[in-house]
Coordinates of C-alpha atoms and ligand atoms in Angstrom, one line a residue:
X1 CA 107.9 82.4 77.4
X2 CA 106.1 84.9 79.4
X3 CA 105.0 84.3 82.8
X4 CA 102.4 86.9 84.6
X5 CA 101.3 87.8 88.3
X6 CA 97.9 88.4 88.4
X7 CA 96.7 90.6 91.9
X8 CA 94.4 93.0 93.6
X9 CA 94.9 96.0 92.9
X10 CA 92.9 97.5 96.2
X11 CA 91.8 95.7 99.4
X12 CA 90.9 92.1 97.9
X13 CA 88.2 90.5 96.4
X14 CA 88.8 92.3 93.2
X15 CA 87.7 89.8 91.2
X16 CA 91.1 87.5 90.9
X17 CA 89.5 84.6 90.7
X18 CA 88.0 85.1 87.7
X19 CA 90.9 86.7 86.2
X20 CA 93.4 83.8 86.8
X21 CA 90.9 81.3 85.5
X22 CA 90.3 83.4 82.0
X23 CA 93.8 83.6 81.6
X24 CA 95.1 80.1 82.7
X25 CA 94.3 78.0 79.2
X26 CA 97.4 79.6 77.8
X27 CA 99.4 78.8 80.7
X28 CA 100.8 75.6 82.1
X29 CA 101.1 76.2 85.7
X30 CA 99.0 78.0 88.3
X31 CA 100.7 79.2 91.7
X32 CA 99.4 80.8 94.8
X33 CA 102.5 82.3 96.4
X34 CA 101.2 83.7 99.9
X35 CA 98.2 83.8 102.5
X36 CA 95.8 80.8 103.2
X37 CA 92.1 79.9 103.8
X38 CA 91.4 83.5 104.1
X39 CA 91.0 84.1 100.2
X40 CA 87.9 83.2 98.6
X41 CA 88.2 83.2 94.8
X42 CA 85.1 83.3 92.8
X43 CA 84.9 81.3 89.9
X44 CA 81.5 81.0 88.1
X45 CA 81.1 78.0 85.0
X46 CA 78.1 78.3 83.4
X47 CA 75.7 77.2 86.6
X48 CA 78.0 76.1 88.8
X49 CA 80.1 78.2 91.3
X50 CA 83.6 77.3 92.8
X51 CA 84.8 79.4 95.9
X52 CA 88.5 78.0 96.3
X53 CA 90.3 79.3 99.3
X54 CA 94.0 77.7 98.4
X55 CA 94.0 75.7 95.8
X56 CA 95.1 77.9 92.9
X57 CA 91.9 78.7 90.5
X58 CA 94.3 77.2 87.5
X59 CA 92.6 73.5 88.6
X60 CA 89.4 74.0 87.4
X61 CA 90.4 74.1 83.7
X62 CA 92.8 71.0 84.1
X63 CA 96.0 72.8 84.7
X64 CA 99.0 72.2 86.6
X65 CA 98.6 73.8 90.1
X66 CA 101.0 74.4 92.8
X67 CA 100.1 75.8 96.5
X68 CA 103.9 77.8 97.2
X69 CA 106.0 77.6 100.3
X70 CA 104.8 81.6 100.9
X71 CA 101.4 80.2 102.1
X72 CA 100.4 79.2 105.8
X73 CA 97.9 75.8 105.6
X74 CA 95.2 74.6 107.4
X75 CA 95.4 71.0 106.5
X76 CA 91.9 70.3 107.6
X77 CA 90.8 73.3 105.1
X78 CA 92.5 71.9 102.4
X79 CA 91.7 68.3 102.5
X80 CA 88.2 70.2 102.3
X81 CA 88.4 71.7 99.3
X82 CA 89.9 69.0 97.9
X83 CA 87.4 67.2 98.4
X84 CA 84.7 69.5 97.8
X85 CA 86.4 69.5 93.9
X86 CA 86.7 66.3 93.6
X87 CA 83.1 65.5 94.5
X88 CA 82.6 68.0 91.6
X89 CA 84.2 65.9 89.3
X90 CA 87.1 68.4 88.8
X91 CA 90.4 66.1 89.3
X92 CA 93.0 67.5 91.7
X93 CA 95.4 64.6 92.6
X94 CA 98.3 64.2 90.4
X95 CA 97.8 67.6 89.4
X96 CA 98.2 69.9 92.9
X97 CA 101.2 70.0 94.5
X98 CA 102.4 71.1 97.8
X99 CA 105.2 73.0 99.0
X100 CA 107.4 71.4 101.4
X101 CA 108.3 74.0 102.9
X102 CA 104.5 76.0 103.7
X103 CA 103.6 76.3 107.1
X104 CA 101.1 74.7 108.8
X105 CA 98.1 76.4 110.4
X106 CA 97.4 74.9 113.7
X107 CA 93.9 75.3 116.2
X108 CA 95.3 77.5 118.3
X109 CA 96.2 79.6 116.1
X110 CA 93.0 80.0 115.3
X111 CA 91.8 80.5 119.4
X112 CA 94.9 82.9 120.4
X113 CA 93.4 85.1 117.1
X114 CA 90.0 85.3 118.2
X115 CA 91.2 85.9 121.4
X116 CA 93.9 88.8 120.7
X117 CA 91.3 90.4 118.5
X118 CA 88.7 90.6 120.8
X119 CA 91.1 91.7 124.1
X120 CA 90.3 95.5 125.6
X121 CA 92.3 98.1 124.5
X122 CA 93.6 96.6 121.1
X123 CA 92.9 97.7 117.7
X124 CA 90.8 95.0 116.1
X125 CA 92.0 94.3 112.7
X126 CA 88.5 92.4 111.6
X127 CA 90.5 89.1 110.5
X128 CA 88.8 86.3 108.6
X129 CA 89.5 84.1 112.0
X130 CA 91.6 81.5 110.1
X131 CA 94.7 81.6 112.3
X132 CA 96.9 83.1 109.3
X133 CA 98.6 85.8 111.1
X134 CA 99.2 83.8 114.3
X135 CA 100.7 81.1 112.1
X136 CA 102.9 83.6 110.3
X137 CA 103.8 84.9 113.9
X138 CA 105.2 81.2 114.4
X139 CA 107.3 81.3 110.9
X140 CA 108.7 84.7 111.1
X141 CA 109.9 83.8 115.0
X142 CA 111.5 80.7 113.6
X143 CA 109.0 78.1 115.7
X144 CA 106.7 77.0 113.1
X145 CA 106.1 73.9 111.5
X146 CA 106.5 73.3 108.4
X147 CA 104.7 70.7 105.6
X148 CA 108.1 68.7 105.3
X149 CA 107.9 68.7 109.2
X150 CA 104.9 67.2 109.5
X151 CA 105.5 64.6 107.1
X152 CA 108.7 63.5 108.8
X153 CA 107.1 61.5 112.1
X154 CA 109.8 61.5 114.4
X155 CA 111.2 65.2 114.0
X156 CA 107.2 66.7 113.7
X157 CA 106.3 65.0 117.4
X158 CA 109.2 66.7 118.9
X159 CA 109.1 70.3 117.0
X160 CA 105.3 70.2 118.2
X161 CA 105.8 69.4 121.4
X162 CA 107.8 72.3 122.1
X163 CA 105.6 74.7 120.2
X164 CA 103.2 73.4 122.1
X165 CA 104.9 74.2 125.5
X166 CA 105.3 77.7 123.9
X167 CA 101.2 77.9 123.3
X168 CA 100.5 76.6 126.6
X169 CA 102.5 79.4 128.4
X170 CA 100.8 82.0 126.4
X171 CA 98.0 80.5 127.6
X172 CA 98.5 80.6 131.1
X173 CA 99.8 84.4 130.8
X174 CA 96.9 85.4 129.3
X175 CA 94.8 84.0 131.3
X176 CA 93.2 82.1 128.8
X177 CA 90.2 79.6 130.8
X178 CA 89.7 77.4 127.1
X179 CA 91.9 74.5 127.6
X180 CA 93.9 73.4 124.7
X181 CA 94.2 69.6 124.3
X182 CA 97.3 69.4 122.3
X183 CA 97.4 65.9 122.3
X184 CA 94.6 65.0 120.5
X185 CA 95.7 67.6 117.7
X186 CA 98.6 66.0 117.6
X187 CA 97.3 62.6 116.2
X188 CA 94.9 64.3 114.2
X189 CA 97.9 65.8 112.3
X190 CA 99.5 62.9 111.9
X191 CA 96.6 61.4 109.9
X192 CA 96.1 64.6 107.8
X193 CA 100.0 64.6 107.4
X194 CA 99.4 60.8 105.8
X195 CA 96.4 61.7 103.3
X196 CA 98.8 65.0 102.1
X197 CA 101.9 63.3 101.7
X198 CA 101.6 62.1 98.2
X199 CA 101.1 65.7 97.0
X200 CA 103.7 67.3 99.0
X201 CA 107.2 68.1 97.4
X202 CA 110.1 70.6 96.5
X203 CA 107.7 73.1 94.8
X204 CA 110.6 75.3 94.3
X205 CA 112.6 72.4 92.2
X206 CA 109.1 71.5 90.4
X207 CA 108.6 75.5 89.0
X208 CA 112.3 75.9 88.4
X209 CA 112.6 72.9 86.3
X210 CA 109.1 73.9 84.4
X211 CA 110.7 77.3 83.5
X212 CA 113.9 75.4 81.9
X213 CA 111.6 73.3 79.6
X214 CA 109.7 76.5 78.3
X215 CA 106.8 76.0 80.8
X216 CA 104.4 78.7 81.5
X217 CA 103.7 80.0 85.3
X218 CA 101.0 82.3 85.8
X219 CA 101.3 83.3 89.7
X220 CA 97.7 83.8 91.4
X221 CA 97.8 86.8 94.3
X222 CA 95.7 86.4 97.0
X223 CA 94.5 89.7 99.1
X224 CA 95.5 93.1 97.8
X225 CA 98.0 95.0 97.5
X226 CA 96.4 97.5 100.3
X227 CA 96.3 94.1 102.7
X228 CA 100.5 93.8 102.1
X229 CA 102.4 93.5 105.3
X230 CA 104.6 96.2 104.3
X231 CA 102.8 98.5 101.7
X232 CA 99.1 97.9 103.0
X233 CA 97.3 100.0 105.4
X234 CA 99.5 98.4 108.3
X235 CA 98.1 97.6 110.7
X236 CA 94.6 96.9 109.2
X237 CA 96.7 94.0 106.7
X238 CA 97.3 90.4 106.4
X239 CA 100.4 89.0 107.3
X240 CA 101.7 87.8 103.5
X241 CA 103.4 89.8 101.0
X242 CA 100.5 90.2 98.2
X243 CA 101.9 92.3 95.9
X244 CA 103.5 91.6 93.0
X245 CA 107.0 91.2 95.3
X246 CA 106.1 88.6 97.1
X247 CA 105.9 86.0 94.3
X248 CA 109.2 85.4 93.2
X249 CA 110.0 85.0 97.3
X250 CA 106.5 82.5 97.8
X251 CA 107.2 80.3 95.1
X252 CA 110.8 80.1 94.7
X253 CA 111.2 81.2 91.5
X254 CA 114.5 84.1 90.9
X255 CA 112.4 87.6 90.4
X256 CA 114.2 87.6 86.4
X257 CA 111.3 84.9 86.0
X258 CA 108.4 86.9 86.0
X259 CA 107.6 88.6 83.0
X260 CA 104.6 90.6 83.4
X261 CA 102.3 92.1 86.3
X262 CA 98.4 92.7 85.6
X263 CA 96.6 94.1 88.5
X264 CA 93.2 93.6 88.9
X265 CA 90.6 96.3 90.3
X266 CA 87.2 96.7 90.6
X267 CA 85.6 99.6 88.6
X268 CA 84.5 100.7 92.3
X269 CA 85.8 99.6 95.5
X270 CA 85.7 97.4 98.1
X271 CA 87.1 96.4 101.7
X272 CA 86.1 93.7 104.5
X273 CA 87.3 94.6 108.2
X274 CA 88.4 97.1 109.8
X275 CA 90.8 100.0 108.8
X276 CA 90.9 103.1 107.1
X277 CA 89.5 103.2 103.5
X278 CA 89.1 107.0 102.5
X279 CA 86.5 106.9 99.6
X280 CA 84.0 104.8 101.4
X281 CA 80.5 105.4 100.5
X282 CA 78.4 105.7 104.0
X283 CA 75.2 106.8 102.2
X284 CA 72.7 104.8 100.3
X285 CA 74.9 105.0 97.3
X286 CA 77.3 103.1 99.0
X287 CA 74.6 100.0 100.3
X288 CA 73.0 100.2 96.1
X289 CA 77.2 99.2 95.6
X290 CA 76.6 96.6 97.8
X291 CA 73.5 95.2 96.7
X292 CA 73.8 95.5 93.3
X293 CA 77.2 94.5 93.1
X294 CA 76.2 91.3 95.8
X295 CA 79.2 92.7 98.5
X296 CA 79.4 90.0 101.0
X297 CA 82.4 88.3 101.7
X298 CA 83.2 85.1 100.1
X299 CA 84.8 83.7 103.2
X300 CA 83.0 84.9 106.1
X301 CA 80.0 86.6 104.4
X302 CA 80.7 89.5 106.2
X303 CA 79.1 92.8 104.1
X304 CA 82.0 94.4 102.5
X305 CA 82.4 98.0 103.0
X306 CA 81.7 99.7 99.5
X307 CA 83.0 103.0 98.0
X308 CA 84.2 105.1 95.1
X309 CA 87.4 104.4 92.5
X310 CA 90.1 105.6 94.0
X311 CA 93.0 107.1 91.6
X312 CA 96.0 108.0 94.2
X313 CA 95.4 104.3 95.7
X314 CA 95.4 102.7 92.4
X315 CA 98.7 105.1 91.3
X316 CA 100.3 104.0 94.6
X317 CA 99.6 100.1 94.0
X318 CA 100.9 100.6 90.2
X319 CA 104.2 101.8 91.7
X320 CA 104.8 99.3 94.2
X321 CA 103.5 96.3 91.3
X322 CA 104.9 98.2 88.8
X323 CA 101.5 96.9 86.6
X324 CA 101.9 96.6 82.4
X325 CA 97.9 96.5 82.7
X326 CA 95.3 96.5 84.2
X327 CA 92.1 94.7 84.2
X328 CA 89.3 96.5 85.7
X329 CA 85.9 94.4 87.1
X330 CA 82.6 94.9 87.7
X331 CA 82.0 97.9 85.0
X332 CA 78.0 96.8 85.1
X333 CA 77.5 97.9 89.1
X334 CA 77.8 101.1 87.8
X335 CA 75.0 100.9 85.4
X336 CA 72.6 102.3 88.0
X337 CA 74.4 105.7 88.8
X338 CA 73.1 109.0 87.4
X339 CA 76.6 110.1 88.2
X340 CA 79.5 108.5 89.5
X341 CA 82.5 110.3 92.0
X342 CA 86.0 109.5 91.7
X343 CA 88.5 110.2 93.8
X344 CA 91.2 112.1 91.9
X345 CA 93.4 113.3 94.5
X346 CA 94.3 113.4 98.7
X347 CA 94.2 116.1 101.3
X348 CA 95.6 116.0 104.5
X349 CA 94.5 118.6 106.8
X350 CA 93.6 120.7 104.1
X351 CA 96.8 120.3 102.0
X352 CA 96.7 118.3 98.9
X353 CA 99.6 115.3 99.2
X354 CA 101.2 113.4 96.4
X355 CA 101.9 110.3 98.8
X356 CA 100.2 107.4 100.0
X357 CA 100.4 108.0 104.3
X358 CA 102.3 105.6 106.3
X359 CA 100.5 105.5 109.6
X360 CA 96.8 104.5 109.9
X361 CA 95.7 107.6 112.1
X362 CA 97.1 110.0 109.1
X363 CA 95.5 107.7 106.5
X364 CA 92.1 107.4 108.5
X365 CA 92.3 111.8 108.1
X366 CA 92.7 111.7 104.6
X367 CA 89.9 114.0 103.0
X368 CA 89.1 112.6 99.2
X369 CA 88.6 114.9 96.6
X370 CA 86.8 113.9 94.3
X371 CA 85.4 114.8 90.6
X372 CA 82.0 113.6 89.0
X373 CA 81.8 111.9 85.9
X374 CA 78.4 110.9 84.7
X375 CA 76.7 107.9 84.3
X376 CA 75.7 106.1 81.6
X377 CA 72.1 105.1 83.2
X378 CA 72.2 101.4 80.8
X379 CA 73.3 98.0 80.5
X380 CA 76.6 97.1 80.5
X381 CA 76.7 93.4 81.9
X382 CA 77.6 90.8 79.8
X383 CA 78.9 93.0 76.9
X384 CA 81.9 91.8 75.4
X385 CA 82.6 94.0 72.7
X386 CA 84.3 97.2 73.3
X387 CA 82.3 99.2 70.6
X388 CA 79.2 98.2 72.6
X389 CA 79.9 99.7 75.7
X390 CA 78.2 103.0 75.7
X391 CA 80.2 106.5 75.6
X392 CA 80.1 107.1 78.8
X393 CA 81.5 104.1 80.2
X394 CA 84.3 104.3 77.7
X395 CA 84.7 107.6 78.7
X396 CA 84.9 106.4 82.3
X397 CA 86.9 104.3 81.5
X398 CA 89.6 106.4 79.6
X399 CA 89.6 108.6 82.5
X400 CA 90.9 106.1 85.0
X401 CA 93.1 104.8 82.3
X402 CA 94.6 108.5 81.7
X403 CA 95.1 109.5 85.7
X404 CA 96.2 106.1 86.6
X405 CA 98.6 106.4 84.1
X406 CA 98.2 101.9 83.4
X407 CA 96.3 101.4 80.8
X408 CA 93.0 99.4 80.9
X409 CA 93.7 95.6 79.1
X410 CA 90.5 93.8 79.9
X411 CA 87.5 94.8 81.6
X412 CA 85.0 92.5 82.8
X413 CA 80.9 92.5 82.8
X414 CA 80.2 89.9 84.8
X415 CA 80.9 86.9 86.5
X416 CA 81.1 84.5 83.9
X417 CA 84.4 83.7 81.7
X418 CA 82.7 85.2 78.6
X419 CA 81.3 88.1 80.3
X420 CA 85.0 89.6 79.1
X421 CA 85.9 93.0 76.7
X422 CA 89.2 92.6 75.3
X423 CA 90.9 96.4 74.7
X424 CA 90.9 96.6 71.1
X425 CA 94.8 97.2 70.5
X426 CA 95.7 97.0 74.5
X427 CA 99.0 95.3 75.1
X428 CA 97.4 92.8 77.6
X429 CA 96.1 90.5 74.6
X430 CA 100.1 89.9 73.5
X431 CA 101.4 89.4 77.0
X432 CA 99.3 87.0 77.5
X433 CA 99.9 85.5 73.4
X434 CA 103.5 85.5 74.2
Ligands
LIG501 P1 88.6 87.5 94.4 O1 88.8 87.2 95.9 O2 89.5 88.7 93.9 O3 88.8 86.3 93.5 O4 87.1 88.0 94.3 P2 85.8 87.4 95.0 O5 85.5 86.1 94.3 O6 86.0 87.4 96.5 O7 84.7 88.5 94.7 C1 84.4 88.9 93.4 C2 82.9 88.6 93.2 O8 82.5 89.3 92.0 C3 82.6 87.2 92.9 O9 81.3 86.9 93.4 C4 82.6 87.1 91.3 O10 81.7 86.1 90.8 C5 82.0 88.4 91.0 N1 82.4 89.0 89.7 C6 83.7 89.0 89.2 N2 83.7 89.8 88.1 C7 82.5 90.3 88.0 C8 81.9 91.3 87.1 O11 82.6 91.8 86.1 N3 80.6 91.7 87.3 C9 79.9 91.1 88.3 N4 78.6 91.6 88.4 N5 80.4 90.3 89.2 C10 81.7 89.9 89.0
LIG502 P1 90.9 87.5 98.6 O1 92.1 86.7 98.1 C1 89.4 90.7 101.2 C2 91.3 91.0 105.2 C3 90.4 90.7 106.4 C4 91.1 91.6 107.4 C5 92.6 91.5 107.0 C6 93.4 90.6 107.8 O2 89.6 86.8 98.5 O3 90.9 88.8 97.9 P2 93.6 87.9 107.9 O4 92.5 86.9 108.2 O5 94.2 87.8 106.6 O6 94.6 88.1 109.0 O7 92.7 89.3 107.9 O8 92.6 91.1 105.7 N1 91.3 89.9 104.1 C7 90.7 90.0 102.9 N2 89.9 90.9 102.4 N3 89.8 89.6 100.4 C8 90.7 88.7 100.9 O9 91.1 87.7 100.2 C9 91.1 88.8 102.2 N4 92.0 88.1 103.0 C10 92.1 88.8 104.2 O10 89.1 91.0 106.1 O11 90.6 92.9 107.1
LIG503 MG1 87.8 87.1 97.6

């Protein structure tokens, strides 16, 4: 039985959502494996909108969903959404389960991220303010708490205690005036700890034993792969392993389990924060992406930064995922365009380069070149037959398809589930049959 990663194939918001919920009737299991309450995942039903920030987008059409010990969680964000999906009539308990052993995302987390990102002198990263790379501080130093910590009264008062000393002398070296009155977030963590008990357990165990009775996992990436700690645009990143290597480690599941990797990519792009991003379209062009293409974060509603396809990033991101397909989103934003650049190679102070740069000053200096394919000046939303796309959007698409080297599965035409093409003989369509 096959069982597929489905991630961004650029800086996020590529249109996952969607994705994992078209694919997730023929699976059994959906699993986020890493980040938090930054993700917003878009799902659109007909006339109603979900925006689910860590429960796995697999819930909304009654499947099994599991929230992996790679994420960091905000309880108070989660007991949220639950709730905001029950009150939708969509039912999550008995069928969401926690990992044990996912961190937990405290207040100050939050307040010692707005306040390192906004101290003199450092590079602001343009986070989502939720306290996820604070709290993955915490894990990776071997101080945080975990879900199976908080549950267990006795053990979580003393482990927070002392990472509450910790907090308050980094409070008082930094000079921070906001007092922090860890007391009272104490006891408010013991209550949440109460209401998420019943749906915490060994997620790793729960997955594992799924796979041995011919279950199917499909594995939900959050970010991009251009946000991963190690292969992003460091230090413009989150702090989670998005691509496709971090989901064998975030769920618990051994890496031989995971059959497949489909990246997803818009047929433009996109990025929210700061960092480098060399395609990015400063001119009018670049705000019609925007408006057309409604380019405001999900999250934070921040205007995302908008800009051309980008070839080498999408070859780089193929290599690190190592993709079997790709699905491409977003085709009709591009209706508008009388012609349409894409960025088909790098140079670097005047020399073209075959490799993605590691340092953010060398990447911020990349010069894109880039060639111009025409438009096709109609409609293409809501098309879901291949033959009806007109020439020049298949010939679009052939050409990312040929230089990425990945070939092109799915591509979508809007937000809806239906608004889908299915590649006539693409191999996507049998790895997800499978
Ligand atoms: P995610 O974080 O990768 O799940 O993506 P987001 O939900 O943050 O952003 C994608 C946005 O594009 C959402 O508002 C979707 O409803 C919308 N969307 C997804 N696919 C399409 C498409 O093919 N065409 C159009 N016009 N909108 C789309
Ligand atoms: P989905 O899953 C787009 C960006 C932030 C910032 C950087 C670090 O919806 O695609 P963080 O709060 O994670 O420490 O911020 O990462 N970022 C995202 N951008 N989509 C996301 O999620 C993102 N999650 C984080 O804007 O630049
Ligand atoms: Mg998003």
């Amino acid at each position: 039985m096959g069982n597929i990663v489905v991630l961004g194939a650029q800086w996020g918001d590529e249109g996952k959502g969607k994705v994992v919920d078209l694919f997730a009737e023929r699976f059994d299991i959906v699993i986020r494996y890493q980040g938090g309450h930054n993700a917003g995942h878009t799902v659109r039903i007909q006339d109603r909108q979900f925006i689910l920030k860590l429960v796995p987008s697999g819930i909304l059409c009654g499947k099994l969903a599991v929230i992996g010990n790679g994420l960091v969680i905000d309880p108070a964000a989660l007991l949220e959404e639950i709730e905001m999906l029950e009150k939708a009539g969509i039912q999550v308990r008995g069928r969401l389960f926690i990992s044990n052993r996912a961190h937990v995302i405290f207040p100050f987390h939050r307040m010692l991220e707005r306040i390192s990102e906004a101290r003199p002198g450092r590079l602001a990263i343009g986070t989502t303010s939720r306290g996820i790379g604070p709290c993955y501080e915490d894990k990776v130093a071997r101080r945080g708490i975990r879900m199976a910590d908080l549950l267990d009264r006795d053990n979580f008062r003393q482990l927070y205690d002392a990472l509450a000393e910790d907090k308050e002398v980094v409070r008082t070296a930094f000079r921070i005036g906001e007092p922090i009155d860890f007391a009272a977030i104490r006891a408010q963590y013991e209550e949440y700890a109460e209401r998420l008990r019943p749906m915490v357990c060994d997620t790793a165990k729960l997955l594992n034993e799924a796979i041995r009775s011919g279950r199917r996992l499909l594995f939900e990436g959050a970010q991009g792969t251009m946000l991963d700690i190690d292969h992003g645009t460091y230090p413009f990143v989150t702090s989670s392993s998005a691509c496709a290597g971090g989901a064998p480690i975030g769920a618990g599941v051994p890496p031989t389990a995971i059959h497949a990797v489909v990246g997803v990519s818009k047929a433009y792009v996109t990025r929210v924060g700061g960092g480098p991003f060399p395609t990015e379209a400063l001119d009018e062009r670049g705000e019609a992406l925007r408006r057309v293409g409604v380019e405001f974060g999900a999250v934070t509603g921040r205007p995302r930064r908008c800009g051309w396809f980008d070839i080498p990033l999408l070859r780089y991101t193929a290599m690190i995922n190592g993709f079997d397909s790709l699905v491409i989103t977003k085709l009709d934003v591009l209706d508008q365009f009388d012609e349409i650049p894409v960025c088909v190679g790098y140079k670097l102070h005047g020399q073209p380069i075959d490799e993605m740069p590691a340092t953010h000053r060398a990447m911020s200096a990349v010069e894109p070149v880039y060639e111009m394919l025409p438009g096709w000046r109609s409609s293409t939303f809501g098309l879901t037959r291949y033959e009806d796309l007109p020439t020049r959007a298949r010939q679009y698409l052939d050409f990312l398809e040929e230089r990425i080297g990945v070939e092109i599965g799915c591509i979508s035409t809007g937000p809806e589930r239906d608004q889908t093409i299915w590649r006539p003989g693409g191999k996507l369509r049998d790895l997800l049959e499978r």
